[in-house]
Coordinates of C-alpha atoms in Angstrom, one line a residue:
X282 CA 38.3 20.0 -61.7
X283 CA 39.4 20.3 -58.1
X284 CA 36.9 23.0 -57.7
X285 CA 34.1 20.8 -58.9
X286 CA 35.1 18.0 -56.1
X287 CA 35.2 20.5 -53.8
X288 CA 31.6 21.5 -54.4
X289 CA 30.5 18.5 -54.3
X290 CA 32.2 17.5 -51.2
X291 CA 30.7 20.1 -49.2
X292 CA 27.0 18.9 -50.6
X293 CA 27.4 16.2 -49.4
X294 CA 28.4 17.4 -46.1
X295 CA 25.4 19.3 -45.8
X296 CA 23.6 16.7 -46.4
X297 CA 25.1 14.7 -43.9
X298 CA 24.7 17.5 -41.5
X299 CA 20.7 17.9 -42.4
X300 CA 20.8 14.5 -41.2
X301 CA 22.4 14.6 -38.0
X302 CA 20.4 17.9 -36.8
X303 CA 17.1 15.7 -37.4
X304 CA 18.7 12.8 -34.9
X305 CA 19.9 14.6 -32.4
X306 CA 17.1 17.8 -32.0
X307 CA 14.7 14.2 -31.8
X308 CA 16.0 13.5 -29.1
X309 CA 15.4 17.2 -27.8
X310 CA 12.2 18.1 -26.2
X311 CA 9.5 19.1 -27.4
X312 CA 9.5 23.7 -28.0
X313 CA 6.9 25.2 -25.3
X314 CA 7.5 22.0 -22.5
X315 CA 10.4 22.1 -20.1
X316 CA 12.4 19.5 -18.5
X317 CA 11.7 18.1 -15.0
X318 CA 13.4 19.4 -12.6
X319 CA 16.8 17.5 -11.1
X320 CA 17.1 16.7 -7.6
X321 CA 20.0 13.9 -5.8
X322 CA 18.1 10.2 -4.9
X323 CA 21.3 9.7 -2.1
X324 CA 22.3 6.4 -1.6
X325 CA 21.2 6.6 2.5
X326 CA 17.8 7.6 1.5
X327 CA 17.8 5.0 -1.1
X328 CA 18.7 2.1 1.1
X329 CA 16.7 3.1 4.3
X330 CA 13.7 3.0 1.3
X331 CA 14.8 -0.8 0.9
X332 CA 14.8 -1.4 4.9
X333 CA 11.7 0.1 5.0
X334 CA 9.7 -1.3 1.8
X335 CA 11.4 -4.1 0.0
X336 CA 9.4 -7.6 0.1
X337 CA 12.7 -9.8 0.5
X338 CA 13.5 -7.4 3.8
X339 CA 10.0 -7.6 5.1
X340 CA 10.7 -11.8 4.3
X341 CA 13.4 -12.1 6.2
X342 CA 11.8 -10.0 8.8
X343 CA 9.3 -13.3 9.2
X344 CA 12.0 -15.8 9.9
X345 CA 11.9 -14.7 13.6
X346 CA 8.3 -15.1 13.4
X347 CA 8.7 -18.7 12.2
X348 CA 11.3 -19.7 14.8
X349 CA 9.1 -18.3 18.1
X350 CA 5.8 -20.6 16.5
X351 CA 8.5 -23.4 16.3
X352 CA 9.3 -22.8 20.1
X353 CA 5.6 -22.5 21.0
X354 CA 5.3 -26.2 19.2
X355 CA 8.1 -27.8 21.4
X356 CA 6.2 -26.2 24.2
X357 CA 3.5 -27.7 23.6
X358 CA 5.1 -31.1 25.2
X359 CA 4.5 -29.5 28.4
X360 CA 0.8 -28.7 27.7
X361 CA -1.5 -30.2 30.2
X362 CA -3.4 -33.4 28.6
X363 CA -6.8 -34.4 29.6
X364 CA -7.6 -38.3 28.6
X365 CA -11.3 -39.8 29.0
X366 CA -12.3 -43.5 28.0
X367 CA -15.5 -45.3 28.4
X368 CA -16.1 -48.5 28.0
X369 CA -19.3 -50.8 28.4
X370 CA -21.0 -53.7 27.9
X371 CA -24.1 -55.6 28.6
X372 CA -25.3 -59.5 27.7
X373 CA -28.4 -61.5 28.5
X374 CA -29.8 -58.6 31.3
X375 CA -26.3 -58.7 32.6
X376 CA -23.8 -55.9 33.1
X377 CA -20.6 -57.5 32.5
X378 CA -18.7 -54.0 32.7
X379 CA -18.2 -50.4 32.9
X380 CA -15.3 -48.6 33.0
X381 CA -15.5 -45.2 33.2
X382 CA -11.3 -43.8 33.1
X383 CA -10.1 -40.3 33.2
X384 CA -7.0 -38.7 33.7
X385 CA -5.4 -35.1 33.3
X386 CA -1.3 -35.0 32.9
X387 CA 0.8 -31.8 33.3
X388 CA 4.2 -32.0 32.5
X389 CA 6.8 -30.4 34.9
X390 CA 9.7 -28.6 34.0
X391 CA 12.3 -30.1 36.5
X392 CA 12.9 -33.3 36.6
X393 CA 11.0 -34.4 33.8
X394 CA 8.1 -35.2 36.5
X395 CA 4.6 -35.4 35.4
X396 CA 1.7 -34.5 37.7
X397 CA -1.3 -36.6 37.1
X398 CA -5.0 -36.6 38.7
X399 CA -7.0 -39.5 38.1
X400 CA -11.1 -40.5 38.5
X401 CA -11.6 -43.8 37.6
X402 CA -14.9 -45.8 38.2
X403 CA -15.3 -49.6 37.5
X404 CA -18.0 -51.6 37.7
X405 CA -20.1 -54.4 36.6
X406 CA -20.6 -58.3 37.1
X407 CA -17.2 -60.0 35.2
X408 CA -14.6 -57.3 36.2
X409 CA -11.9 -57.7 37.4
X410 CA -11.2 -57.6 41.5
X411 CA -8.5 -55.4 41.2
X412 CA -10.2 -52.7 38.7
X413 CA -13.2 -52.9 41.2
X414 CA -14.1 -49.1 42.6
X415 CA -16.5 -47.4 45.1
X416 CA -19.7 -46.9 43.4
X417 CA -18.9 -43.3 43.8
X418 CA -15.4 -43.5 41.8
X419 CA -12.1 -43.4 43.1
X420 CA -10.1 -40.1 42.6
X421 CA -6.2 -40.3 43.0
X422 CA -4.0 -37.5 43.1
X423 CA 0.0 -38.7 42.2
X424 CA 3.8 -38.0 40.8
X425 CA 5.5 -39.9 37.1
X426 CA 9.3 -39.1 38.7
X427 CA 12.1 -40.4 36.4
X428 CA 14.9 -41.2 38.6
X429 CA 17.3 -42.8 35.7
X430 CA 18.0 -41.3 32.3
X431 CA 15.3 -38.6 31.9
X432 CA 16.1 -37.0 35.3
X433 CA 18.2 -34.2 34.2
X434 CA 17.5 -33.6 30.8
X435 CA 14.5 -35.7 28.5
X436 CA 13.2 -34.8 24.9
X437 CA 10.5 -32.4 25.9
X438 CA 13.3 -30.0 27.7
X439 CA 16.1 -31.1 24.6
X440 CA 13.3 -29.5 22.1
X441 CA 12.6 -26.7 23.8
X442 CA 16.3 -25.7 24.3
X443 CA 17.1 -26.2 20.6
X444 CA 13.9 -24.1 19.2
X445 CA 15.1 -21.5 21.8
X446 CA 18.4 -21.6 19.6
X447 CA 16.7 -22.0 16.2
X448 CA 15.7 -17.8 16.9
X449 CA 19.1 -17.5 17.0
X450 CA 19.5 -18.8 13.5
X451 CA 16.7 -17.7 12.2
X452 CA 18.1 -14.4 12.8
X453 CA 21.3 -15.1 11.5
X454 CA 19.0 -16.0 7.9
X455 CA 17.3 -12.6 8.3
X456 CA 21.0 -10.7 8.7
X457 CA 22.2 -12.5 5.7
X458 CA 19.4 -12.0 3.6
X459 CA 19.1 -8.6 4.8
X460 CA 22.9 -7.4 4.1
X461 CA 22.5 -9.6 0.3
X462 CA 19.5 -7.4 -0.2
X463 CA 21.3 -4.5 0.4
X464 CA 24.7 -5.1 -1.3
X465 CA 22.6 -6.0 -4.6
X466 CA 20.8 -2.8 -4.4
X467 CA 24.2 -0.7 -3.9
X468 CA 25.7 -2.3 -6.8
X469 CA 23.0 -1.3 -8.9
X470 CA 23.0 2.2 -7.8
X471 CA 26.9 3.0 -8.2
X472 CA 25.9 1.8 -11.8
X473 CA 23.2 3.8 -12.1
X474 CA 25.9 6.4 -10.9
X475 CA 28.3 5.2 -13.7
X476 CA 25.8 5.2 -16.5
X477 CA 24.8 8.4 -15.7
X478 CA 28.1 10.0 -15.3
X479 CA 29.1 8.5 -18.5
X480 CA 26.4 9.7 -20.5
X481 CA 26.8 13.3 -19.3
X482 CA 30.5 13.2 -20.1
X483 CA 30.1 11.7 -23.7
X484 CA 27.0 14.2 -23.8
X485 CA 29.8 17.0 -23.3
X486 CA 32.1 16.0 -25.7
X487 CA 29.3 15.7 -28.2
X488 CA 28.3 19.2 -27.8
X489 CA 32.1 20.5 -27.8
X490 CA 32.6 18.5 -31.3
X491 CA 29.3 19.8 -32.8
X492 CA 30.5 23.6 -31.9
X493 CA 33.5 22.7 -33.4
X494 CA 32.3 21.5 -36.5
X495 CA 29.5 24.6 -36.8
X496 CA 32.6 26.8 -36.3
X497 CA 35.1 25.4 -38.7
X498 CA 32.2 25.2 -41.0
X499 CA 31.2 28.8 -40.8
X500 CA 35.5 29.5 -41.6
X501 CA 35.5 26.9 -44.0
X502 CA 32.6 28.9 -45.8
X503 CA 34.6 32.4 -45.5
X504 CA 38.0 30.1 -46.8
X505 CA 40.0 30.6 -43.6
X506 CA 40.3 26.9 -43.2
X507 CA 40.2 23.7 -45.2
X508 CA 37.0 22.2 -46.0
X509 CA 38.7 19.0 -45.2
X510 CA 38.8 20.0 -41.9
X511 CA 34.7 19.9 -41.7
X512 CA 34.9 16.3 -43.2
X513 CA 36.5 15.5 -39.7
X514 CA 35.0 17.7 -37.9
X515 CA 31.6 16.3 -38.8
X516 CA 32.5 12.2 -38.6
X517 CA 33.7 12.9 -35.1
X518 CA 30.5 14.4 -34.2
X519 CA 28.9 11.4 -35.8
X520 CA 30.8 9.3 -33.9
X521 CA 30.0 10.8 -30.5
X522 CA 26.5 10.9 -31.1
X523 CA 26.3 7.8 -31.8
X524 CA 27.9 6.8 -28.4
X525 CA 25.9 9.6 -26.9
X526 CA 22.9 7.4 -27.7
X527 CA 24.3 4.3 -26.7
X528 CA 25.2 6.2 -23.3
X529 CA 21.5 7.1 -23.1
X530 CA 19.9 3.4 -23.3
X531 CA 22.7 1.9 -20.7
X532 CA 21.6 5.3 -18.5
X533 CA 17.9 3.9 -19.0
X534 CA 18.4 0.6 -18.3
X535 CA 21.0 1.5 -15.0
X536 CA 17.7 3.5 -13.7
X537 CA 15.2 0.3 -14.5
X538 CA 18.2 -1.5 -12.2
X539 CA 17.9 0.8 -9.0
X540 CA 13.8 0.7 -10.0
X541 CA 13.7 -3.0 -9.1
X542 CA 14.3 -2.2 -5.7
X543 CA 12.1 0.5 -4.7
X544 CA 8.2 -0.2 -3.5
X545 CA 6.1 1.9 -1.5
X546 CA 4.7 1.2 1.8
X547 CA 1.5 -0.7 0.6
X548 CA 3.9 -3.2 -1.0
X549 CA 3.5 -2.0 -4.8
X550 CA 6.5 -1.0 -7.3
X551 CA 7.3 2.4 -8.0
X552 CA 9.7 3.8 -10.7
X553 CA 12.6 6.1 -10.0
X554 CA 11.3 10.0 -10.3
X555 CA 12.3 10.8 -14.5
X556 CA 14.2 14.1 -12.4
X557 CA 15.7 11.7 -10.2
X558 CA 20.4 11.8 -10.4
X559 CA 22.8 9.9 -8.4
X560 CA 24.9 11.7 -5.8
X561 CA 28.4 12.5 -6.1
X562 CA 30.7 9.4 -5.4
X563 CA 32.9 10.8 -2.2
X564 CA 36.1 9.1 -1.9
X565 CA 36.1 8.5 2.1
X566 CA 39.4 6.9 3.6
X567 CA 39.1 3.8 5.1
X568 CA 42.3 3.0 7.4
X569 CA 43.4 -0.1 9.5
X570 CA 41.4 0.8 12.5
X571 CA 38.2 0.7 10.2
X572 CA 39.5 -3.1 9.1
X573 CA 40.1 -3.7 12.6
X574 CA 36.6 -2.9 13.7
X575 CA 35.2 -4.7 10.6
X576 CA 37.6 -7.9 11.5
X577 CA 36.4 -7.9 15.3
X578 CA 32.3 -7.3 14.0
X579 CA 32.7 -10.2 11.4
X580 CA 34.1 -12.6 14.6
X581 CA 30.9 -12.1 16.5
X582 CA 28.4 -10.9 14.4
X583 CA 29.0 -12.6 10.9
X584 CA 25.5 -14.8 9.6
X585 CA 27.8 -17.4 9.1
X586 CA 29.3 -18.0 11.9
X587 CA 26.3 -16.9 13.9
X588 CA 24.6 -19.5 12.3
X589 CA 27.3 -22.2 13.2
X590 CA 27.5 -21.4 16.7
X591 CA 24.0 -22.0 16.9
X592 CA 24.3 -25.8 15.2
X593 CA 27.0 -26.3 17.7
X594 CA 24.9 -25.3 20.7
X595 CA 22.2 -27.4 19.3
X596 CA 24.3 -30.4 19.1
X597 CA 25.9 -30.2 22.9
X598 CA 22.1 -30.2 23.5
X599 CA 21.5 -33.3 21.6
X600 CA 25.0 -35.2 22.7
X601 CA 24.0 -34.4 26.5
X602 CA 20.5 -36.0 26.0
X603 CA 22.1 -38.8 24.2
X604 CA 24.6 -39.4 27.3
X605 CA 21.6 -39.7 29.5
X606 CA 20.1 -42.2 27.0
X607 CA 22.5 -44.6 27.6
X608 CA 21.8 -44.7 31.3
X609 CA 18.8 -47.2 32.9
X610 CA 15.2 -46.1 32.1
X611 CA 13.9 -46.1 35.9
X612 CA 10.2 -44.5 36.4
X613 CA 8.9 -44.1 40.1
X614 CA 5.0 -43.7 39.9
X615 CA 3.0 -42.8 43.1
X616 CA -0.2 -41.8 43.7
X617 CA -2.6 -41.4 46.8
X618 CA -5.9 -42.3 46.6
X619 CA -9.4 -41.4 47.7
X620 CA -13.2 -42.6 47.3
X621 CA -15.2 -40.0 45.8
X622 CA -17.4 -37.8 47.7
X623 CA -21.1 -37.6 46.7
X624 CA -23.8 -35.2 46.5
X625 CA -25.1 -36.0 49.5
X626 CA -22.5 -37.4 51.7
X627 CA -20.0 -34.5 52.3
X628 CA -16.7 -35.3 51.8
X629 CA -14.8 -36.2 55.5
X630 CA -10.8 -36.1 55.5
X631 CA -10.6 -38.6 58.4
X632 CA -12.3 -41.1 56.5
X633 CA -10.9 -44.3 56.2
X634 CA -11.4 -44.3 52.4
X635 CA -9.7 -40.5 51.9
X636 CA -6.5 -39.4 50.6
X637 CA -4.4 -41.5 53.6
X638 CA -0.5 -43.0 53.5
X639 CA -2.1 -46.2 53.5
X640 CA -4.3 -45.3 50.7
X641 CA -1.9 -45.3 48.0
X642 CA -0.1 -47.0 44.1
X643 CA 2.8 -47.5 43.4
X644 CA 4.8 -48.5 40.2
X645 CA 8.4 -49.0 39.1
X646 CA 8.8 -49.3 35.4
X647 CA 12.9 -50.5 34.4
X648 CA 13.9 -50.5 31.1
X649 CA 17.6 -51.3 30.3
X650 CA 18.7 -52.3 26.5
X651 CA 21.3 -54.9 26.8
X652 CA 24.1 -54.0 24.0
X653 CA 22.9 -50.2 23.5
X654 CA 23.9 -50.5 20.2
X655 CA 21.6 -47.7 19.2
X656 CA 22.2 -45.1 22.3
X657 CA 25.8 -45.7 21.4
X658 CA 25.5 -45.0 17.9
X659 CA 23.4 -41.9 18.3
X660 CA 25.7 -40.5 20.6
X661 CA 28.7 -41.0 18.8
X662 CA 26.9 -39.3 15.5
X663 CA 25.9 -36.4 17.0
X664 CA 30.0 -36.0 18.7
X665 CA 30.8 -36.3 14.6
X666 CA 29.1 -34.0 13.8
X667 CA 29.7 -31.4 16.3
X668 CA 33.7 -31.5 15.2
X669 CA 32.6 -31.1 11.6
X670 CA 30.7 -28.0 12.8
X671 CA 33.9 -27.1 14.9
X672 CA 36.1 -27.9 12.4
X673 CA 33.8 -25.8 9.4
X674 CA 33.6 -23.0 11.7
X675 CA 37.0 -22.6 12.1
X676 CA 38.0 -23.0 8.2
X677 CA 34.9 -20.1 7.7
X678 CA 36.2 -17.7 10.5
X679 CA 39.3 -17.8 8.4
X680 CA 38.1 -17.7 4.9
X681 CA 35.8 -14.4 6.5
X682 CA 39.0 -12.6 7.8
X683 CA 41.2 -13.4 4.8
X684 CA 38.1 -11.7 3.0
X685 CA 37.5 -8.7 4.6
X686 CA 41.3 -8.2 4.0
X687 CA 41.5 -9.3 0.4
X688 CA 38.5 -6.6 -0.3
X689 CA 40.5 -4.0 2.6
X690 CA 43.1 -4.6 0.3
X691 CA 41.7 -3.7 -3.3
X692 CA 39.3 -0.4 -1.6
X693 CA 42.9 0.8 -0.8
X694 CA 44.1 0.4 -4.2
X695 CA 41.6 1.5 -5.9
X696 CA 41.6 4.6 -3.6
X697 CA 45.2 5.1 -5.1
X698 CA 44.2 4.6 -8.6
X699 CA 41.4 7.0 -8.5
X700 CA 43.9 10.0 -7.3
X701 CA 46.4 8.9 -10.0
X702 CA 43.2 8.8 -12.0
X703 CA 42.6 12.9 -11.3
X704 CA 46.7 13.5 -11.9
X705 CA 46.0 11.9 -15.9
X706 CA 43.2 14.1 -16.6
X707 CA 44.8 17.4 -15.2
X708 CA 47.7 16.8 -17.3
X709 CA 45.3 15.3 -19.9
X710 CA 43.2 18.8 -19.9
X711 CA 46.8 20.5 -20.3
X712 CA 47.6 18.7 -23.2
X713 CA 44.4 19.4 -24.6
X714 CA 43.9 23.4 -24.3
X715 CA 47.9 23.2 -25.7
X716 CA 47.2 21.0 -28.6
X717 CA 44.0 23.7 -29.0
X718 CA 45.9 26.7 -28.7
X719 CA 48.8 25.3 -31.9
X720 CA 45.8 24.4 -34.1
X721 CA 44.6 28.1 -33.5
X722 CA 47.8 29.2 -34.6
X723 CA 47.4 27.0 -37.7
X724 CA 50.5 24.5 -35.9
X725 CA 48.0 21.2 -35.7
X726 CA 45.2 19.3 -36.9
X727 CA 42.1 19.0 -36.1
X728 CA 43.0 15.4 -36.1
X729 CA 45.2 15.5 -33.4
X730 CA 43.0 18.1 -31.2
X731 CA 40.0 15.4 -31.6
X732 CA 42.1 12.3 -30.7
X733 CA 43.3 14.6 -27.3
X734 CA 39.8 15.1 -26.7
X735 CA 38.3 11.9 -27.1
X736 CA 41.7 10.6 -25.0
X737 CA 40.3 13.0 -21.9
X738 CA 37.0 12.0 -22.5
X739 CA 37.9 8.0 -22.1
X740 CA 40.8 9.2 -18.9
X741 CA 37.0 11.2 -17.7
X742 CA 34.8 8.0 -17.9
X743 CA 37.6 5.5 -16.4
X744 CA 37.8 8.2 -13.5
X745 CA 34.3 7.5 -12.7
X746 CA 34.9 3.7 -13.7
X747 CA 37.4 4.0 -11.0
X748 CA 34.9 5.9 -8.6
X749 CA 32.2 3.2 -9.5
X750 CA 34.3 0.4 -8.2
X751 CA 35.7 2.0 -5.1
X752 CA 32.0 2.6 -4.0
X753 CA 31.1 -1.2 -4.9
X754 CA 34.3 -2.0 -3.0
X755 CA 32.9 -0.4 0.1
X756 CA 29.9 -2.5 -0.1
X757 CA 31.6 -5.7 -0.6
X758 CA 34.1 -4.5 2.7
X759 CA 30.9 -4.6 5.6
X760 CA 29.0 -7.5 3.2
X761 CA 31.9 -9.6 3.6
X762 CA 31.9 -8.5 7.0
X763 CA 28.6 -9.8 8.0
X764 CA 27.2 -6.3 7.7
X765 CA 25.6 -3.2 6.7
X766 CA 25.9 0.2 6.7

């Protein structure tokens, strides 16, 4: 009776065994073609690829380009300005008017002063005495000086000062976009790194359990061991295939991850090569002069703060132009004047009707708001909000700092964690090749050699867990700085 169980116990394990060859050897390639050839896609090379090629990099690097068109439109304040009217009209065989008015403004940097040339001509039966020119025109050459408010700063000069600034934060947008870019794509390499490292190790302990089983099998046929002993054998082959193959897909997937951010120069997606393995994960020490470095680099150079610096300039811009709004709108305009010169009368500078002192205009325009109500208002806005950019600034600066030494912190301990990592698989390993050795002399299981196995196996796979987030950590350490590598 035993005999019969036996028998059939061991058909059934062959059949079980039938089965597994056809899973695994489908996975195989094909007899007669050979595998691609393996070379390392580094992690440098891989993100130099992203500076070079990625869309959201090349995005960011428009944000500069943005900022200078937005400078060029508060320039264009100061853009000369030509102005031309004409005006007529004509009743019963009368000319009652024609006015014929042109004028060309250019804005002046200091001061606020406007030059302006003028031709006007005027003429008819019903104008007015005092619009009333030569026949020929009359030309007139003058200054728009602001001598209250707008005398040392005005709007035009205010916008052109604060788009100077906005290239300063629209760099700060690029860095930040640039270094999230890049700490994104080094996360999904180190777990391309992971996957891969974990599918080779479970890959390992696959093919040591299937030699195991082909050899207790071959003693188990030749009685020098238990045919229970293949029964084991076998389910923890079938177990580690079966995470071999789960291994594989999360490898396949980790490579679709580090795919996402590779393109080519003409701006198309290409696919990491199928040969194509992550480097080694080198375990470089990071001590407190690198922090300190980091620390002073996040203080001057950090997006965030760059970019509240800038709102902070651009607001002592706008509170000094709202100081000189609350002074008295006073506009001086002065202009000599001249008849125009025909075709056939050559002009003459000592003619009585040139461009003389006593040939001249003059205007004063006042303006002065009562109450202020609104100048007042304005100004004490824009002070609010500069302390609540003052105020967030110095809250960021601090949760940046406290950061980079929060993330400091955990690199260094995971540092420690990944030797003390290498310690429990030496001694691991040890265990192993003793508990080996004692089932050779018939003094263990197979049981207890395949639970020290798998054991090393998991100690191998949280050792490049370990690895994994020690490289992340590095990443997060100069991204939380404000930085790249």
């Amino acid at each position: 009776m035993k005999r019969l169980f036996d028998c059939r116990l061991w058909y059934f394990m062959m059949v079980a065994v039938a089965g597994l060859k056809s899973m695994a050897y489908s996975q195989a390639p094909v007899a007669g073609t050979t595998r691609p050839d393996t070379s390392v896609f580094s992690a440098q090379v891989f993100f130099e690829l992203i500076r070079q090629n990625h869309p959201i990099v090349k995005q960011a690097d428009l944000f500069g380009e943005e900022a200078k068109q937005v400078v060029m439109q508060a320039r264009g304040a100061f853009d000369p300005k030509l102005v031309s009217t004409y005006d007529r009209k004509e009743f019963g065989n009368d000319l009652y008017y024609d006015h014929w008015q042109n004028k060309l403004a250019v804005p002046l940097w200091p001061g606020g002063i406007d030059l302006t040339v003028s031709y006007n001509r005027n003429a008819g039966k019903y104008i007015n005495p005092e619009e009333r020119t030569p026949s020929s025109g009359l030309t007139g050459i003058g200054l728009s000086v602001p001598i209250g408010q707008s005398l040392l700063i005005d709007a035009r000069r205010t916008a052109v000062r604060q788009a100077r600034l906005a290239v300063n934060l629209a760099e700060a947008d690029r860095l930040k976009l640039v270094n999230k870019t890049l700490f994104d794509a080094a996360k999904a390499y180190w777990e391309w790194f992971l996957a891969y490292q974990q599918r080779r190790l479970i890959a390992e302990g696959y093919d040591l359990a299937d030699r195991r089983f082909r050899a207790l099998r071959e003693r188990a046929l030749l009685g020098d061991a238990a045919t229970i002993d293949t029964t084991e054998a076998l389910i923890a082959v079938q177990d580690r295939l079966v995470q071999r193959q789960q291994a594989e897909v999360d490898e396949q997937n980790a490579r679709l991850g580090v795919s996402n951010f590779l393109w080519n120069g003409q701006g198309q997606p290409v696919e990491l090569p199928i040969g194509a393995i992550p480097q080694e994960a080198t375990l470089t020490a990071y001590d407190e002069q690198v922090l300190q470095s980091l620390l002073n680099q996040a203080t001057q150079q950090h997006p965030e703060l760059l970019k509240l610096d800038t709102k902070a300039q651009q607001l002592t811009l706008e509170g000094q132009f709202r100081k000189a709004m609350i002074q008295p709108q006073v506009v001086l305009n002065a202009s000599v004047l001249s008849q125009t010169p025909t075709v056939d009368i050559p002009y003459d500078w000592g003619n009585y009707y040139s461009f003389r002192p006593q040939n001249h205009k003059v205007g004063l325009d006042f303006v002065f708001p009562l109450f202020l109500r609104k100048e007042r208002g304005k100004l004490r806005e824009v002070q609010v909000k500069s302390q609540q950019v003052l105020l967030e600034r110095q809250q960021a600066s601090r949760d940046i700092a406290n950061t980079v030494q929060s993330t400091y912190n955990q690199l260094q301990t995971l540092a420690r964690q990944v030797a003390v990592q290498q310690q429990t698989i030496q001694n691991q390993q040890t265990l192993l090749r003793a508990e080996q050795q004692k089932f050779e002399l018939g003094e263990s299981s197979l049981f207890l050699v395949n639970s020290r196995e798998t054991k090393l196996i998991d100690l191998r796979v949280k050792g490049e867990e370990l690895k994994t987030k020690y490289q992340k950590a590095i990443a997060e350490l100069y991204y939380v700085a404000g930085t790249s590598r």
